[in-house]
PDB file of N, CA and C in Angstrom:
ATOM      1  N   UNK A   1      29.333  13.148  -2.899  1.00 51.00           N
ATOM      2  CA  UNK A   1      27.805  13.837  -2.629  1.00 51.00           C
ATOM      3  C   UNK A   1      26.687  12.670  -2.527  1.00 51.00           C
ATOM      4  N   UNK A   2      25.932  12.788  -1.635  1.00 52.00           N
ATOM      5  CA  UNK A   2      25.366  12.013  -1.370  1.00 52.00           C
ATOM      6  C   UNK A   2      23.837  12.377  -2.035  1.00 52.00           C
ATOM      7  N   UNK A   3      23.569  10.567  -3.034  1.00 47.00           N
ATOM      8  CA  UNK A   3      22.536  11.347  -3.653  1.00 47.00           C
ATOM      9  C   UNK A   3      20.715  11.843  -2.779  1.00 47.00           C
ATOM     10  N   UNK A   4      19.816  12.048  -3.196  1.00 45.00           N
ATOM     11  CA  UNK A   4      18.365  12.956  -2.429  1.00 45.00           C
ATOM     12  C   UNK A   4      18.048  11.367  -2.423  1.00 45.00           C
ATOM     13  N   UNK A   5      17.392  11.488  -1.156  1.00 50.00           N
ATOM     14  CA  UNK A   5      16.148  10.264  -0.621  1.00 50.00           C
ATOM     15  C   UNK A   5      14.869  10.285  -1.351  1.00 50.00           C
ATOM     16  N   UNK A   6      14.810   8.623  -1.703  1.00 48.00           N
ATOM     17  CA  UNK A   6      13.893   8.924  -2.523  1.00 48.00           C
ATOM     18  C   UNK A   6      12.180   8.822  -1.880  1.00 48.00           C
ATOM     19  N   UNK A   7      11.379  10.081  -1.723  1.00 50.00           N
ATOM     20  CA  UNK A   7      10.274  10.379  -0.933  1.00 50.00           C
ATOM     21  C   UNK A   7       9.616   8.368   0.096  1.00 50.00           C
ATOM     22  N   UNK A   8       9.285   9.426   1.306  1.00 57.00           N
ATOM     23  CA  UNK A   8       8.771   7.857   1.523  1.00 57.00           C
ATOM     24  C   UNK A   8       7.088   7.181   1.208  1.00 57.00           C
ATOM     25  N   UNK A   9       6.417   8.639   0.505  1.00 54.00           N
ATOM     26  CA  UNK A   9       4.888   8.217   0.683  1.00 54.00           C
ATOM     27  C   UNK A   9       5.129   8.470  -1.222  1.00 54.00           C
ATOM     28  N   UNK A  10       4.501   8.282  -2.054  1.00 51.00           N
ATOM     29  CA  UNK A  10       3.741   8.459  -3.360  1.00 51.00           C
ATOM     30  C   UNK A  10       2.792   8.419  -3.341  1.00 51.00           C
ATOM     31  N   UNK A  11       2.031   9.071  -4.535  1.00 55.00           N
ATOM     32  CA  UNK A  11       0.792   8.685  -4.379  1.00 55.00           C
ATOM     33  C   UNK A  11       0.570   9.353  -6.137  1.00 55.00           C
ATOM     34  N   UNK A  12       0.648   8.335  -6.671  1.00 52.00           N
ATOM     35  CA  UNK A  12       0.236   8.294  -7.918  1.00 52.00           C
ATOM     36  C   UNK A  12      -1.431   7.805  -8.220  1.00 52.00           C
ATOM     37  N   UNK A  13      -1.552   8.004  -9.333  1.00 58.00           N
ATOM     38  CA  UNK A  13      -3.449   8.901  -9.354  1.00 58.00           C
ATOM     39  C   UNK A  13      -4.239   8.010  -8.180  1.00 58.00           C
ATOM     40  N   UNK A  14      -4.535   6.977  -7.812  1.00 62.00           N
ATOM     41  CA  UNK A  14      -5.273   6.145  -6.948  1.00 62.00           C
ATOM     42  C   UNK A  14      -4.772   5.258  -5.622  1.00 62.00           C
ATOM     43  N   UNK A  15      -3.491   4.810  -5.779  1.00 68.00           N
ATOM     44  CA  UNK A  15      -3.071   4.079  -5.134  1.00 68.00           C
ATOM     45  C   UNK A  15      -1.888   4.962  -4.122  1.00 68.00           C
ATOM     46  N   UNK A  16      -1.609   4.363  -3.082  1.00 69.00           N
ATOM     47  CA  UNK A  16      -1.138   4.651  -2.458  1.00 69.00           C
ATOM     48  C   UNK A  16       0.463   3.483  -2.813  1.00 69.00           C
ATOM     49  N   UNK A  17       1.455   4.264  -2.191  1.00 73.00           N
ATOM     50  CA  UNK A  17       3.207   3.912  -1.713  1.00 73.00           C
ATOM     51  C   UNK A  17       3.512   4.157  -0.713  1.00 73.00           C
ATOM     52  N   UNK A  18       3.441   3.060  -0.205  1.00 78.00           N
ATOM     53  CA  UNK A  18       4.257   4.404   1.337  1.00 78.00           C
ATOM     54  C   UNK A  18       5.836   2.851   1.323  1.00 78.00           C
ATOM     55  N   UNK A  19       6.794   3.382   1.818  1.00 83.00           N
ATOM     56  CA  UNK A  19       7.936   2.957   2.699  1.00 83.00           C
ATOM     57  C   UNK A  19       8.043   2.232   3.640  1.00 83.00           C
ATOM     58  N   UNK A  20       8.286   0.737   3.780  1.00 85.00           N
ATOM     59  CA  UNK A  20       7.818  -0.377   4.859  1.00 85.00           C
ATOM     60  C   UNK A  20       8.395   0.628   6.173  1.00 85.00           C
ATOM     61  N   UNK A  21       9.667   0.739   5.873  1.00 89.00           N
ATOM     62  CA  UNK A  21      10.946   1.364   7.098  1.00 89.00           C
ATOM     63  C   UNK A  21      10.233   2.746   7.158  1.00 89.00           C
ATOM     64  N   UNK A  22       9.406   3.768   6.885  1.00 86.00           N
ATOM     65  CA  UNK A  22       9.277   5.065   6.998  1.00 86.00           C
ATOM     66  C   UNK A  22       8.056   4.701   8.275  1.00 86.00           C
ATOM     67  N   UNK A  23       7.045   3.678   7.986  1.00 90.00           N
ATOM     68  CA  UNK A  23       6.314   3.140   9.001  1.00 90.00           C
ATOM     69  C   UNK A  23       6.288   2.275  10.026  1.00 90.00           C
ATOM     70  N   UNK A  24       7.282   1.367   9.763  1.00 93.00           N
ATOM     71  CA  UNK A  24       7.576   0.734  11.032  1.00 93.00           C
ATOM     72  C   UNK A  24       8.881   1.147  11.787  1.00 93.00           C
ATOM     73  N   UNK A  25       9.644   1.999  11.352  1.00 93.00           N
ATOM     74  CA  UNK A  25      10.371   2.787  12.809  1.00 93.00           C
ATOM     75  C   UNK A  25       9.255   3.533  13.168  1.00 93.00           C
ATOM     76  N   UNK A  26       8.387   4.399  12.890  1.00 93.00           N
ATOM     77  CA  UNK A  26       7.204   5.600  13.559  1.00 93.00           C
ATOM     78  C   UNK A  26       6.436   3.792  14.764  1.00 93.00           C
ATOM     79  N   UNK A  27       6.584   2.913  14.376  1.00 95.00           N
ATOM     80  CA  UNK A  27       5.837   1.802  15.112  1.00 95.00           C
ATOM     81  C   UNK A  27       6.861   0.969  15.871  1.00 95.00           C
ATOM     82  N   UNK A  28       7.529   1.283  15.743  1.00 95.00           N
ATOM     83  CA  UNK A  28       8.565   1.220  16.966  1.00 95.00           C
ATOM     84  C   UNK A  28       9.106  -1.088  16.538  1.00 95.00           C
ATOM     85  N   UNK A  29       9.510  -0.985  15.007  1.00 96.00           N
ATOM     86  CA  UNK A  29       9.372  -2.420  13.819  1.00 96.00           C
ATOM     87  C   UNK A  29      10.405  -2.355  13.081  1.00 96.00           C
ATOM     88  N   UNK A  30      11.509  -3.457  13.311  1.00 95.00           N
ATOM     89  CA  UNK A  30      12.042  -2.920  11.778  1.00 95.00           C
ATOM     90  C   UNK A  30      11.494  -3.364  10.683  1.00 95.00           C
ATOM     91  N   UNK A  31      12.016  -3.298  10.015  1.00 92.00           N
ATOM     92  CA  UNK A  31      11.104  -3.659   8.158  1.00 92.00           C
ATOM     93  C   UNK A  31      10.854  -5.143   8.175  1.00 92.00           C
ATOM     94  N   UNK A  32      11.705  -5.841   8.765  1.00 94.00           N
ATOM     95  CA  UNK A  32      10.624  -7.341   8.108  1.00 94.00           C
ATOM     96  C   UNK A  32       9.854  -7.249   9.256  1.00 94.00           C
ATOM     97  N   UNK A  33      10.022  -7.243  10.321  1.00 95.00           N
ATOM     98  CA  UNK A  33       8.790  -7.419  11.250  1.00 95.00           C
ATOM     99  C   UNK A  33       7.389  -6.983  11.197  1.00 95.00           C
ATOM    100  N   UNK A  34       7.991  -5.261  10.827  1.00 94.00           N
ATOM    101  CA  UNK A  34       6.400  -4.695   9.861  1.00 94.00           C
ATOM    102  C   UNK A  34       5.970  -5.889   8.472  1.00 94.00           C
ATOM    103  N   UNK A  35       6.723  -6.316   7.900  1.00 92.00           N
ATOM    104  CA  UNK A  35       5.714  -7.480   7.207  1.00 92.00           C
ATOM    105  C   UNK A  35       5.249  -8.178   7.217  1.00 92.00           C
ATOM    106  N   UNK A  36       6.017  -8.588   8.534  1.00 95.00           N
ATOM    107  CA  UNK A  36       5.525 -10.456   8.574  1.00 95.00           C
ATOM    108  C   UNK A  36       4.101  -9.792   9.655  1.00 95.00           C
ATOM    109  N   UNK A  37       4.297  -9.188  10.282  1.00 96.00           N
ATOM    110  CA  UNK A  37       2.857  -8.512  11.195  1.00 96.00           C
ATOM    111  C   UNK A  37       1.484  -7.944  10.591  1.00 96.00           C
ATOM    112  N   UNK A  38       1.962  -7.710   9.368  1.00 93.00           N
ATOM    113  CA  UNK A  38       1.542  -7.159   8.287  1.00 93.00           C
ATOM    114  C   UNK A  38       0.500  -7.999   7.705  1.00 93.00           C
ATOM    115  N   UNK A  39       1.462  -9.411   7.008  1.00 95.00           N
ATOM    116  CA  UNK A  39       0.944 -10.475   6.465  1.00 95.00           C
ATOM    117  C   UNK A  39      -0.185 -11.279   7.541  1.00 95.00           C
ATOM    118  N   UNK A  40       0.139 -10.985   8.860  1.00 96.00           N
ATOM    119  CA  UNK A  40      -1.178 -11.593  10.190  1.00 96.00           C
ATOM    120  C   UNK A  40      -1.752 -10.680  10.040  1.00 96.00           C
ATOM    121  N   UNK A  41      -1.849  -9.413   9.869  1.00 95.00           N
ATOM    122  CA  UNK A  41      -3.021  -9.143  10.263  1.00 95.00           C
ATOM    123  C   UNK A  41      -2.796  -8.207  11.577  1.00 95.00           C
ATOM    124  N   UNK A  42      -1.707  -7.762  11.843  1.00 96.00           N
ATOM    125  CA  UNK A  42      -1.819  -7.440  13.381  1.00 96.00           C
ATOM    126  C   UNK A  42      -1.240  -5.669  12.613  1.00 96.00           C
ATOM    127  N   UNK A  43      -0.329  -5.907  11.857  1.00 96.00           N
ATOM    128  CA  UNK A  43      -0.694  -3.803  11.344  1.00 96.00           C
ATOM    129  C   UNK A  43      -1.188  -4.362  10.189  1.00 96.00           C
ATOM    130  N   UNK A  44      -2.507  -2.909  10.668  1.00 93.00           N
ATOM    131  CA  UNK A  44      -2.623  -2.586   9.263  1.00 93.00           C
ATOM    132  C   UNK A  44      -3.024  -1.388   9.002  1.00 93.00           C
ATOM    133  N   UNK A  45      -3.706  -0.534   8.223  1.00 91.00           N
ATOM    134  CA  UNK A  45      -3.195   0.337   7.830  1.00 91.00           C
ATOM    135  C   UNK A  45      -4.749   0.731   7.275  1.00 91.00           C
ATOM    136  N   UNK A  46      -5.355   2.372   7.521  1.00 91.00           N
ATOM    137  CA  UNK A  46      -6.397   2.578   6.928  1.00 91.00           C
ATOM    138  C   UNK A  46      -6.066   3.723   6.316  1.00 91.00           C
ATOM    139  N   UNK A  47      -7.138   4.661   5.123  1.00 88.00           N
ATOM    140  CA  UNK A  47      -6.827   5.489   4.328  1.00 88.00           C
ATOM    141  C   UNK A  47      -7.791   6.488   4.056  1.00 88.00           C
ATOM    142  N   UNK A  48      -8.313   7.046   4.668  1.00 90.00           N
ATOM    143  CA  UNK A  48      -9.251   8.386   4.726  1.00 90.00           C
ATOM    144  C   UNK A  48      -9.039   9.355   3.707  1.00 90.00           C
ATOM    145  N   UNK A  49      -9.963   8.984   2.680  1.00 87.00           N
ATOM    146  CA  UNK A  49     -10.329  11.004   1.829  1.00 87.00           C
ATOM    147  C   UNK A  49     -10.910  11.913   2.556  1.00 87.00           C
ATOM    148  N   UNK A  50     -10.469  13.010   2.010  1.00 89.00           N
ATOM    149  CA  UNK A  50     -11.519  14.259   2.823  1.00 89.00           C
ATOM    150  C   UNK A  50     -12.530  14.840   1.603  1.00 89.00           C
ATOM    151  N   UNK A  51     -13.524  15.009   2.412  1.00 91.00           N
ATOM    152  CA  UNK A  51     -14.517  15.182   1.033  1.00 91.00           C
ATOM    153  C   UNK A  51     -14.770  16.747   1.502  1.00 91.00           C
ATOM    154  N   UNK A  52     -15.858  17.157   0.948  1.00 92.00           N
ATOM    155  CA  UNK A  52     -16.352  18.744   1.082  1.00 92.00           C
ATOM    156  C   UNK A  52     -15.013  19.890   1.076  1.00 92.00           C
ATOM    157  N   UNK A  53     -14.817  20.478   2.791  1.00 91.00           N
ATOM    158  CA  UNK A  53     -13.427  21.377   2.578  1.00 91.00           C
ATOM    159  C   UNK A  53     -12.268  20.650   3.068  1.00 91.00           C
ATOM    160  N   UNK A  54     -13.034  19.494   2.912  1.00 87.00           N
ATOM    161  CA  UNK A  54     -11.192  18.551   3.449  1.00 87.00           C
ATOM    162  C   UNK A  54     -10.790  18.289   2.438  1.00 87.00           C
ATOM    163  N   UNK A  55     -11.059  18.394   1.138  1.00 87.00           N
ATOM    164  CA  UNK A  55     -11.078  18.185  -0.348  1.00 87.00           C
ATOM    165  C   UNK A  55      -9.320  17.730  -1.094  1.00 87.00           C
ATOM    166  N   UNK A  56      -8.996  16.650  -0.812  1.00 84.00           N
ATOM    167  CA  UNK A  56      -7.461  16.994  -1.461  1.00 84.00           C
ATOM    168  C   UNK A  56      -6.313  16.301  -0.250  1.00 84.00           C
ATOM    169  N   UNK A  57      -7.585  16.135   1.093  1.00 87.00           N
ATOM    170  CA  UNK A  57      -6.661  15.917   1.968  1.00 87.00           C
ATOM    171  C   UNK A  57      -7.282  13.740   2.036  1.00 87.00           C
ATOM    172  N   UNK A  58      -5.878  13.680   2.261  1.00 87.00           N
ATOM    173  CA  UNK A  58      -5.545  12.117   3.010  1.00 87.00           C
ATOM    174  C   UNK A  58      -4.818  12.254   3.919  1.00 87.00           C
ATOM    175  N   UNK A  59      -5.737  10.994   4.929  1.00 90.00           N
ATOM    176  CA  UNK A  59      -5.344  11.112   6.076  1.00 90.00           C
ATOM    177  C   UNK A  59      -4.815   9.117   6.194  1.00 90.00           C
ATOM    178  N   UNK A  60      -3.371   8.464   6.335  1.00 90.00           N
ATOM    179  CA  UNK A  60      -3.034   7.824   6.635  1.00 90.00           C
ATOM    180  C   UNK A  60      -3.270   7.008   7.945  1.00 90.00           C
ATOM    181  N   UNK A  61      -3.652   6.163   8.101  1.00 94.00           N
ATOM    182  CA  UNK A  61      -3.085   5.722   9.907  1.00 94.00           C
ATOM    183  C   UNK A  61      -3.098   3.977   9.391  1.00 94.00           C
ATOM    184  N   UNK A  62      -2.349   3.818  10.151  1.00 94.00           N
ATOM    185  CA  UNK A  62      -1.292   2.329  10.165  1.00 94.00           C
ATOM    186  C   UNK A  62      -1.330   2.003  11.766  1.00 94.00           C
ATOM    187  N   UNK A  63      -1.340   1.401  12.142  1.00 96.00           N
ATOM    188  CA  UNK A  63      -1.789   0.809  13.208  1.00 96.00           C
ATOM    189  C   UNK A  63      -1.373  -0.732  13.873  1.00 96.00           C
ATOM    190  N   UNK A  64      -0.646  -0.584  14.772  1.00 97.00           N
ATOM    191  CA  UNK A  64       0.064  -2.248  14.896  1.00 97.00           C
ATOM    192  C   UNK A  64      -0.308  -1.851  16.694  1.00 97.00           C
ATOM    193  N   UNK A  65      -1.187  -3.398  17.171  1.00 95.00           N
ATOM    194  CA  UNK A  65      -1.063  -3.555  19.112  1.00 95.00           C
ATOM    195  C   UNK A  65      -1.654  -2.230  19.253  1.00 95.00           C
ATOM    196  N   UNK A  66      -1.515  -1.664  20.252  1.00 95.00           N
ATOM    197  CA  UNK A  66      -1.546   0.252  21.084  1.00 95.00           C
ATOM    198  C   UNK A  66      -1.370   0.989  20.559  1.00 95.00           C
ATOM    199  N   UNK A  67      -0.206   0.714  19.571  1.00 96.00           N
ATOM    200  CA  UNK A  67       0.852   2.309  18.650  1.00 96.00           C
ATOM    201  C   UNK A  67      -0.490   2.429  17.352  1.00 96.00           C
ATOM    202  N   UNK A  68      -0.112   3.798  17.443  1.00 96.00           N
ATOM    203  CA  UNK A  68      -0.458   4.347  15.769  1.00 96.00           C
ATOM    204  C   UNK A  68       0.401   5.268  14.875  1.00 96.00           C
ATOM    205  N   UNK A  69       0.202   5.307  14.266  1.00 92.00           N
ATOM    206  CA  UNK A  69       0.833   6.561  13.428  1.00 92.00           C
ATOM    207  C   UNK A  69       0.479   6.997  12.267  1.00 92.00           C
ATOM    208  N   UNK A  70      -0.210   8.677  11.786  1.00 92.00           N
ATOM    209  CA  UNK A  70      -0.888   8.769  11.369  1.00 92.00           C
ATOM    210  C   UNK A  70       0.086   9.797  10.337  1.00 92.00           C
ATOM    211  N   UNK A  71      -0.368   9.439   8.959  1.00 86.00           N
ATOM    212  CA  UNK A  71       0.284  10.959   8.350  1.00 86.00           C
ATOM    213  C   UNK A  71      -1.165  11.407   7.298  1.00 86.00           C
ATOM    214  N   UNK A  72      -0.731  12.341   7.485  1.00 86.00           N
ATOM    215  CA  UNK A  72      -1.436  13.551   6.829  1.00 86.00           C
ATOM    216  C   UNK A  72      -0.882  14.396   5.492  1.00 86.00           C
ATOM    217  N   UNK A  73      -1.778  13.870   4.604  1.00 82.00           N
ATOM    218  CA  UNK A  73      -1.356  14.336   3.207  1.00 82.00           C
ATOM    219  C   UNK A  73      -2.160  15.265   2.721  1.00 82.00           C
ATOM    220  N   UNK A  74      -1.524  16.731   2.286  1.00 80.00           N
ATOM    221  CA  UNK A  74      -2.452  17.844   1.532  1.00 80.00           C
ATOM    222  C   UNK A  74      -2.302  18.169  -0.138  1.00 80.00           C
ATOM    223  N   UNK A  75      -3.749  19.071  -0.144  1.00 71.00           N
ATOM    224  CA  UNK A  75      -3.287  19.314  -2.204  1.00 71.00           C
ATOM    225  C   UNK A  75      -3.174  17.587  -2.901  1.00 71.00           C
ATOM    226  N   UNK A  76      -3.954  17.440  -2.846  1.00 59.00           N
ATOM    227  CA  UNK A  76      -3.678  16.409  -3.138  1.00 59.00           C
ATOM    228  C   UNK A  76      -5.347  16.444  -5.044  1.00 59.00           C
ATOM    229  N   UNK A  77      -5.289  17.486  -5.214  1.00 56.00           N
ATOM    230  CA  UNK A  77      -6.305  17.475  -5.772  1.00 56.00           C
ATOM    231  C   UNK A  77      -5.949  16.891  -7.636  1.00 56.00           C
ATOM    232  N   UNK A  78      -6.359  16.041  -8.160  1.00 51.00           N
ATOM    233  CA  UNK A  78      -6.097  15.651  -9.289  1.00 51.00           C
ATOM    234  C   UNK A  78      -6.816  16.061 -10.017  1.00 51.00           C
TER     235      UNK A  78
END
């Protein structure tokens, strides 16, 4: 029996843990290239926390050159 896959995104109290493989694939990169380009500042991410009606929502956008990958997380009220 195959073990369940670990979640690609973990949201502890205030930080985010995102599996590089999940984002790299969406940006057309290998995980190694993802980390190399991130260190160079060519891959970067932006985190936006919702306010008012959007409270409890988080949008994470990762960009690499002309490509982007956006992840929406909802119901994150601590």
